[in-house]
């Protein structure tokens, strides 16, 4: 049954619990004001962390080091397989090593502006402040950041900034940072402060008297379902771009942890804020299951263009300069190819939709390194981008040193996620959410190289303080016993859900349904949306969901490794989340950042915000699958940044 959107109700306003006072010293003073757990008492507390990407691994390692007892869960075989490993381009920090005018304030300002003025000022300022410490921490761990001739760490530029503040380790920044966080985690596992449960998937959250008290997990090898209780639960389970089926995310990324928490009462904020990254390799065929990112760092040196004449089918090298259209350089002279992702993606779509697409399927634009190679030499380009160029050649069979890359936008990052306050705690006391899984700091559009920064800020430097403030008053209280009825009931619910999914015995594979769902989302709630397209999605998704419930085929059983069973649960959650994404997009009658509603654009096709009516975080409360959700608004106040129409011209 379709949700009746006209039944959406508005609930109580939300308080982000941002402390008052001077922005520059807010976080420092608040660290002093928060309650502390003394070092000897930390071992009396149990904390569950779900996820071992940069956010989860850094949080678990730091809390273990502080003395808490930490249990970590990941569905991967090793923490090092978390999707964070895929991050290529870099991590931002306001070190100003280049002496080019960077500062904490500038990083703060760029991030608020980049997010189209949809994020909390205090959170973003804290993020910019803490960015300095992240680099020091990573360097101390031995993360091999690229260095200049003189030994200082090197920087490159990313979109939405006019300074170079992105630290990188060739095209493997995420991997190197994750190795750093992982070794810190491994040290705590060895010390007995952290217990690792790999190949274990969270399938439900347990809430007693409104407080989060534990989780229900399934061992992916044996199918065993067990309960685990703690004083606090931290979700660091990543983003939900795979709702679109085709995305740049690892294929196992999913929304189950945050979605199940949502169904247990956690509010889901800004679900429609999904980032479409401009530089993925275009799809080469209908049945592809994954899209590959070409890092945004390539826009430092690559120039984006399409033929000036839509019918020009010559090889790119045969098209002279004056017959090419370098549309970003022309339309946005101040930022050129380094405009933020939402702007670059929309412009690529506009060119391709207008018939200027290149490649065998006319579904890409060129990213050309010829000028940079001529200016800097092939060695310099190889030094910066070797693994990205190799990856591109392996996938497309074309050599990007001699033929321009072909790129097209793809779902990549989700700014939406569970709502959290300034302490990174959800509306459910005891449930903290960090990294990409929360809605936090990026507003309606994340700037490049800022997800790693946020995940590590949350894990190394914010949560370890704020969780103490929550735990301190609980001293002396034991975690709720797993014999409690709430655990028993949650285990029972998880089992019956699995039995039900296994018993459908339909005719279509899980992947078939996922692909169809992805098409609906991409076509009607993707790079641009309209009332009409969203209403269409909201009628098609429930119909497809019903078919899924009656006709999906899950092979194998519940007592051994069964990827089909893992997937079906995740896709089932994507169905429900997809509807909420459309409900949210329909509710927001404005364009902002990556949320581009066709009805709301400026004369030159840019996003037109409506600050009077929509300057809020939309946090949705679940009322069950068939009922319209309740909207809770957190009003956003801007005291330090002036709300203006974003311009990168
Ligand atoms: C190709 C690519 C390149 C990128 N490059 C950059 C970049 O250069 N710079 C940048 O800043 N950002 C980049 N990003 C974004 C960035 O990598 C991610 O936002 C970030 O790494 C997310 O980290 P995380 O710790 O929040 O989640 P993840 O790294 O996704 O980790 C999630 C963890 O949760 C676990 N998990 C999830 N659900 C469950 C469950 N139900 N039960 C048990 N465990 C669960 C997983 O096993 C995993 O351990 C890139 C993203 C992509 C896709």
PDB file of N, CA and C in Angstrom, residues 332-382:
ATOM      1  N   UNK A 332      31.614  29.028 -15.087  1.00  0.00           N
ATOM      2  CA  UNK A 332      32.023  29.362 -13.709  1.00  0.00           C
ATOM      3  C   UNK A 332      33.499  29.768 -13.692  1.00  0.00           C
ATOM      4  N   UNK A 333      33.833  30.933 -14.246  1.00  0.00           N
ATOM      5  CA  UNK A 333      35.246  31.264 -14.412  1.00  0.00           C
ATOM      6  C   UNK A 333      36.038  31.281 -13.093  1.00  0.00           C
ATOM      7  N   UNK A 334      35.421  31.624 -11.976  1.00  0.00           N
ATOM      8  CA  UNK A 334      36.189  31.716 -10.720  1.00  0.00           C
ATOM      9  C   UNK A 334      36.628  30.341 -10.219  1.00  0.00           C
ATOM     10  N   UNK A 335      35.785  29.334 -10.362  1.00  0.00           N
ATOM     11  CA  UNK A 335      36.112  27.995  -9.864  1.00  0.00           C
ATOM     12  C   UNK A 335      36.416  27.006 -10.990  1.00  0.00           C
ATOM     13  N   UNK A 336      35.945  27.296 -12.189  1.00  0.00           N
ATOM     14  CA  UNK A 336      36.234  26.442 -13.344  1.00  0.00           C
ATOM     15  C   UNK A 336      35.885  24.983 -13.093  1.00  0.00           C
ATOM     16  N   UNK A 337      36.848  24.102 -13.352  1.00  0.00           N
ATOM     17  CA  UNK A 337      36.596  22.661 -13.189  1.00  0.00           C
ATOM     18  C   UNK A 337      36.484  22.249 -11.731  1.00  0.00           C
ATOM     19  N   UNK A 338      36.763  23.176 -10.825  1.00  0.00           N
ATOM     20  CA  UNK A 338      36.694  22.843  -9.394  1.00  0.00           C
ATOM     21  C   UNK A 338      35.427  23.377  -8.720  1.00  0.00           C
ATOM     22  N   UNK A 339      34.361  23.490  -9.481  1.00  0.00           N
ATOM     23  CA  UNK A 339      33.076  23.817  -8.837  1.00  0.00           C
ATOM     24  C   UNK A 339      32.682  22.618  -7.975  1.00  0.00           C
ATOM     25  N   UNK A 340      31.794  22.824  -6.988  1.00  0.00           N
ATOM     26  CA  UNK A 340      31.373  21.691  -6.158  1.00  0.00           C
ATOM     27  C   UNK A 340      30.664  20.609  -6.982  1.00  0.00           C
ATOM     28  N   UNK A 341      30.538  19.451  -6.347  1.00  0.00           N
ATOM     29  CA  UNK A 341      30.032  18.280  -7.067  1.00  0.00           C
ATOM     30  C   UNK A 341      28.628  18.460  -7.628  1.00  0.00           C
ATOM     31  N   UNK A 342      27.734  19.062  -6.840  1.00  0.00           N
ATOM     32  CA  UNK A 342      26.360  19.174  -7.323  1.00  0.00           C
ATOM     33  C   UNK A 342      26.326  20.015  -8.596  1.00  0.00           C
ATOM     34  N   UNK A 343      27.126  21.076  -8.619  1.00  0.00           N
ATOM     35  CA  UNK A 343      27.130  21.973  -9.782  1.00  0.00           C
ATOM     36  C   UNK A 343      27.749  21.251 -10.985  1.00  0.00           C
ATOM     37  N   UNK A 344      28.877  20.562 -10.761  1.00  0.00           N
ATOM     38  CA  UNK A 344      29.532  19.846 -11.867  1.00  0.00           C
ATOM     39  C   UNK A 344      28.619  18.751 -12.412  1.00  0.00           C
ATOM     40  N   UNK A 345      27.929  18.044 -11.532  1.00  0.00           N
ATOM     41  CA  UNK A 345      27.056  16.946 -11.975  1.00  0.00           C
ATOM     42  C   UNK A 345      25.876  17.466 -12.792  1.00  0.00           C
ATOM     43  N   UNK A 346      25.248  18.512 -12.287  1.00  0.00           N
ATOM     44  CA  UNK A 346      24.078  19.038 -13.016  1.00  0.00           C
ATOM     45  C   UNK A 346      24.472  19.529 -14.406  1.00  0.00           C
ATOM     46  N   UNK A 347      25.664  20.154 -14.479  1.00  0.00           N
ATOM     47  CA  UNK A 347      26.108  20.657 -15.777  1.00  0.00           C
ATOM     48  C   UNK A 347      26.417  19.518 -16.745  1.00  0.00           C
ATOM     49  N   UNK A 348      26.999  18.429 -16.242  1.00  0.00           N
ATOM     50  CA  UNK A 348      27.270  17.277 -17.121  1.00  0.00           C
ATOM     51  C   UNK A 348      25.950  16.699 -17.626  1.00  0.00           C
ATOM     52  N   UNK A 349      24.984  16.584 -16.724  1.00  0.00           N
ATOM     53  CA  UNK A 349      23.671  16.048 -17.117  1.00  0.00           C
ATOM     54  C   UNK A 349      23.031  16.943 -18.178  1.00  0.00           C
ATOM     55  N   UNK A 350      23.149  18.245 -17.956  1.00  0.00           N
ATOM     56  CA  UNK A 350      22.546  19.178 -18.910  1.00  0.00           C
ATOM     57  C   UNK A 350      23.139  18.997 -20.304  1.00  0.00           C
ATOM     58  N   UNK A 351      24.481  18.856 -20.369  1.00  0.00           N
ATOM     59  CA  UNK A 351      25.145  18.685 -21.673  1.00  0.00           C
ATOM     60  C   UNK A 351      24.734  17.358 -22.321  1.00  0.00           C
ATOM     61  N   UNK A 352      24.737  16.299 -21.518  1.00  0.00           N
ATOM     62  CA  UNK A 352      24.392  14.986 -22.090  1.00  0.00           C
ATOM     63  C   UNK A 352      22.923  14.968 -22.524  1.00  0.00           C
ATOM     64  N   UNK A 353      22.040  15.509 -21.676  1.00  0.00           N
ATOM     65  CA  UNK A 353      20.616  15.556 -22.046  1.00  0.00           C
ATOM     66  C   UNK A 353      20.405  16.384 -23.316  1.00  0.00           C
ATOM     67  N   UNK A 354      21.270  17.402 -23.513  1.00  0.00           N
ATOM     68  CA  UNK A 354      21.114  18.263 -24.698  1.00  0.00           C
ATOM     69  C   UNK A 354      21.709  17.611 -25.954  1.00  0.00           C
ATOM     70  N   UNK A 355      22.250  16.389 -25.795  1.00  0.00           N
ATOM     71  CA  UNK A 355      22.709  15.662 -26.980  1.00  0.00           C
ATOM     72  C   UNK A 355      24.204  15.743 -27.239  1.00  0.00           C
ATOM     73  N   UNK A 356      24.975  16.272 -26.264  1.00  0.00           N
ATOM     74  CA  UNK A 356      26.414  16.445 -26.492  1.00  0.00           C
ATOM     75  C   UNK A 356      27.250  15.324 -25.868  1.00  0.00           C
ATOM     76  N   UNK A 357      26.589  14.275 -25.372  1.00  0.00           N
ATOM     77  CA  UNK A 357      27.311  13.199 -24.693  1.00  0.00           C
ATOM     78  C   UNK A 357      28.305  12.494 -25.607  1.00  0.00           C
ATOM     79  N   UNK A 358      29.381  11.999 -25.008  1.00  0.00           N
ATOM     80  CA  UNK A 358      30.419  11.327 -25.792  1.00  0.00           C
ATOM     81  C   UNK A 358      30.517   9.856 -25.385  1.00  0.00           C
ATOM     82  N   UNK A 359      31.261   9.100 -26.202  1.00  0.00           N
ATOM     83  CA  UNK A 359      31.452   7.677 -25.907  1.00  0.00           C
ATOM     84  C   UNK A 359      30.444   6.835 -26.648  1.00  0.00           C
ATOM     85  N   UNK A 360      30.634   5.484 -26.588  1.00  0.00           N
ATOM     86  CA  UNK A 360      29.779   4.577 -27.375  1.00  0.00           C
ATOM     87  C   UNK A 360      28.302   4.723 -27.064  1.00  0.00           C
ATOM     88  N   UNK A 361      27.973   5.094 -25.821  1.00  0.00           N
ATOM     89  CA  UNK A 361      26.545   5.233 -25.482  1.00  0.00           C
ATOM     90  C   UNK A 361      26.137   6.701 -25.340  1.00  0.00           C
ATOM     91  N   UNK A 362      26.995   7.599 -25.777  1.00  0.00           N
ATOM     92  CA  UNK A 362      26.736   9.053 -25.676  1.00  0.00           C
ATOM     93  C   UNK A 362      26.335   9.454 -24.261  1.00  0.00           C
ATOM     94  N   UNK A 363      26.944   8.804 -23.274  1.00  0.00           N
ATOM     95  CA  UNK A 363      26.521   9.057 -21.884  1.00  0.00           C
ATOM     96  C   UNK A 363      27.657   9.592 -21.008  1.00  0.00           C
ATOM     97  N   UNK A 364      28.589  10.327 -21.618  1.00  0.00           N
ATOM     98  CA  UNK A 364      29.684  10.867 -20.811  1.00  0.00           C
ATOM     99  C   UNK A 364      30.160  12.209 -21.315  1.00  0.00           C
ATOM    100  N   UNK A 365      31.066  12.812 -20.555  1.00  0.00           N
ATOM    101  CA  UNK A 365      31.761  14.028 -20.991  1.00  0.00           C
ATOM    102  C   UNK A 365      33.260  13.733 -20.845  1.00  0.00           C
ATOM    103  N   UNK A 366      34.096  14.520 -21.494  1.00  0.00           N
ATOM    104  CA  UNK A 366      35.537  14.242 -21.432  1.00  0.00           C
ATOM    105  C   UNK A 366      36.182  14.907 -20.206  1.00  0.00           C
ATOM    106  N   UNK A 367      37.159  14.197 -19.644  1.00  0.00           N
ATOM    107  CA  UNK A 367      38.042  14.756 -18.609  1.00  0.00           C
ATOM    108  C   UNK A 367      39.450  14.571 -19.173  1.00  0.00           C
ATOM    109  N   UNK A 368      40.047  15.672 -19.587  1.00  0.00           N
ATOM    110  CA  UNK A 368      41.193  15.621 -20.496  1.00  0.00           C
ATOM    111  C   UNK A 368      42.477  16.109 -19.801  1.00  0.00           C
ATOM    112  N   UNK A 369      43.524  15.298 -19.879  1.00  0.00           N
ATOM    113  CA  UNK A 369      44.783  15.638 -19.201  1.00  0.00           C
ATOM    114  C   UNK A 369      45.861  16.142 -20.155  1.00  0.00           C
ATOM    115  N   UNK A 370      45.511  16.303 -21.426  1.00  0.00           N
ATOM    116  CA  UNK A 370      46.544  16.646 -22.415  1.00  0.00           C
ATOM    117  C   UNK A 370      47.281  17.935 -22.027  1.00  0.00           C
ATOM    118  N   UNK A 371      46.535  18.963 -21.637  1.00  0.00           N
ATOM    119  CA  UNK A 371      47.187  20.247 -21.299  1.00  0.00           C
ATOM    120  C   UNK A 371      48.082  20.099 -20.080  1.00  0.00           C
ATOM    121  N   UNK A 372      47.595  19.357 -19.070  1.00  0.00           N
ATOM    122  CA  UNK A 372      48.384  19.198 -17.841  1.00  0.00           C
ATOM    123  C   UNK A 372      49.659  18.405 -18.128  1.00  0.00           C
ATOM    124  N   UNK A 373      49.551  17.406 -18.981  1.00  0.00           N
ATOM    125  CA  UNK A 373      50.743  16.606 -19.316  1.00  0.00           C
ATOM    126  C   UNK A 373      51.755  17.479 -20.053  1.00  0.00           C
ATOM    127  N   UNK A 374      51.243  18.324 -20.951  1.00  0.00           N
ATOM    128  CA  UNK A 374      52.155  19.204 -21.689  1.00  0.00           C
ATOM    129  C   UNK A 374      52.818  20.207 -20.737  1.00  0.00           C
ATOM    130  N   UNK A 375      52.038  20.719 -19.776  1.00  0.00           N
ATOM    131  CA  UNK A 375      52.551  21.749 -18.868  1.00  0.00           C
ATOM    132  C   UNK A 375      53.482  21.172 -17.802  1.00  0.00           C
ATOM    133  N   UNK A 376      53.071  20.026 -17.202  1.00  0.00           N
ATOM    134  CA  UNK A 376      53.800  19.508 -16.034  1.00  0.00           C
ATOM    135  C   UNK A 376      54.686  18.299 -16.347  1.00  0.00           C
ATOM    136  N   UNK A 377      54.423  17.676 -17.490  1.00  0.00           N
ATOM    137  CA  UNK A 377      55.189  16.468 -17.834  1.00  0.00           C
ATOM    138  C   UNK A 377      54.454  15.232 -17.366  1.00  0.00           C
ATOM    139  N   UNK A 378      54.687  14.148 -18.076  1.00  0.00           N
ATOM    140  CA  UNK A 378      53.952  12.926 -17.797  1.00  0.00           C
ATOM    141  C   UNK A 378      54.325  12.350 -16.422  1.00  0.00           C
ATOM    142  N   UNK A 379      55.590  12.576 -15.991  1.00  0.00           N
ATOM    143  CA  UNK A 379      56.015  12.016 -14.689  1.00  0.00           C
ATOM    144  C   UNK A 379      55.201  12.638 -13.556  1.00  0.00           C
ATOM    145  N   UNK A 380      55.011  13.954 -13.635  1.00  0.00           N
ATOM    146  CA  UNK A 380      54.289  14.641 -12.554  1.00  0.00           C
ATOM    147  C   UNK A 380      52.853  14.121 -12.458  1.00  0.00           C
ATOM    148  N   UNK A 381      52.249  13.891 -13.610  1.00  0.00           N
ATOM    149  CA  UNK A 381      50.865  13.398 -13.613  1.00  0.00           C
ATOM    150  C   UNK A 381      50.829  11.958 -13.096  1.00  0.00           C
ATOM    151  N   UNK A 382      51.813  11.170 -13.511  1.00  0.00           N
ATOM    152  CA  UNK A 382      51.875   9.780 -13.046  1.00  0.00           C
ATOM    153  C   UNK A 382      52.062   9.734 -11.531  1.00  0.00           C
TER     154      UNK A 382
END
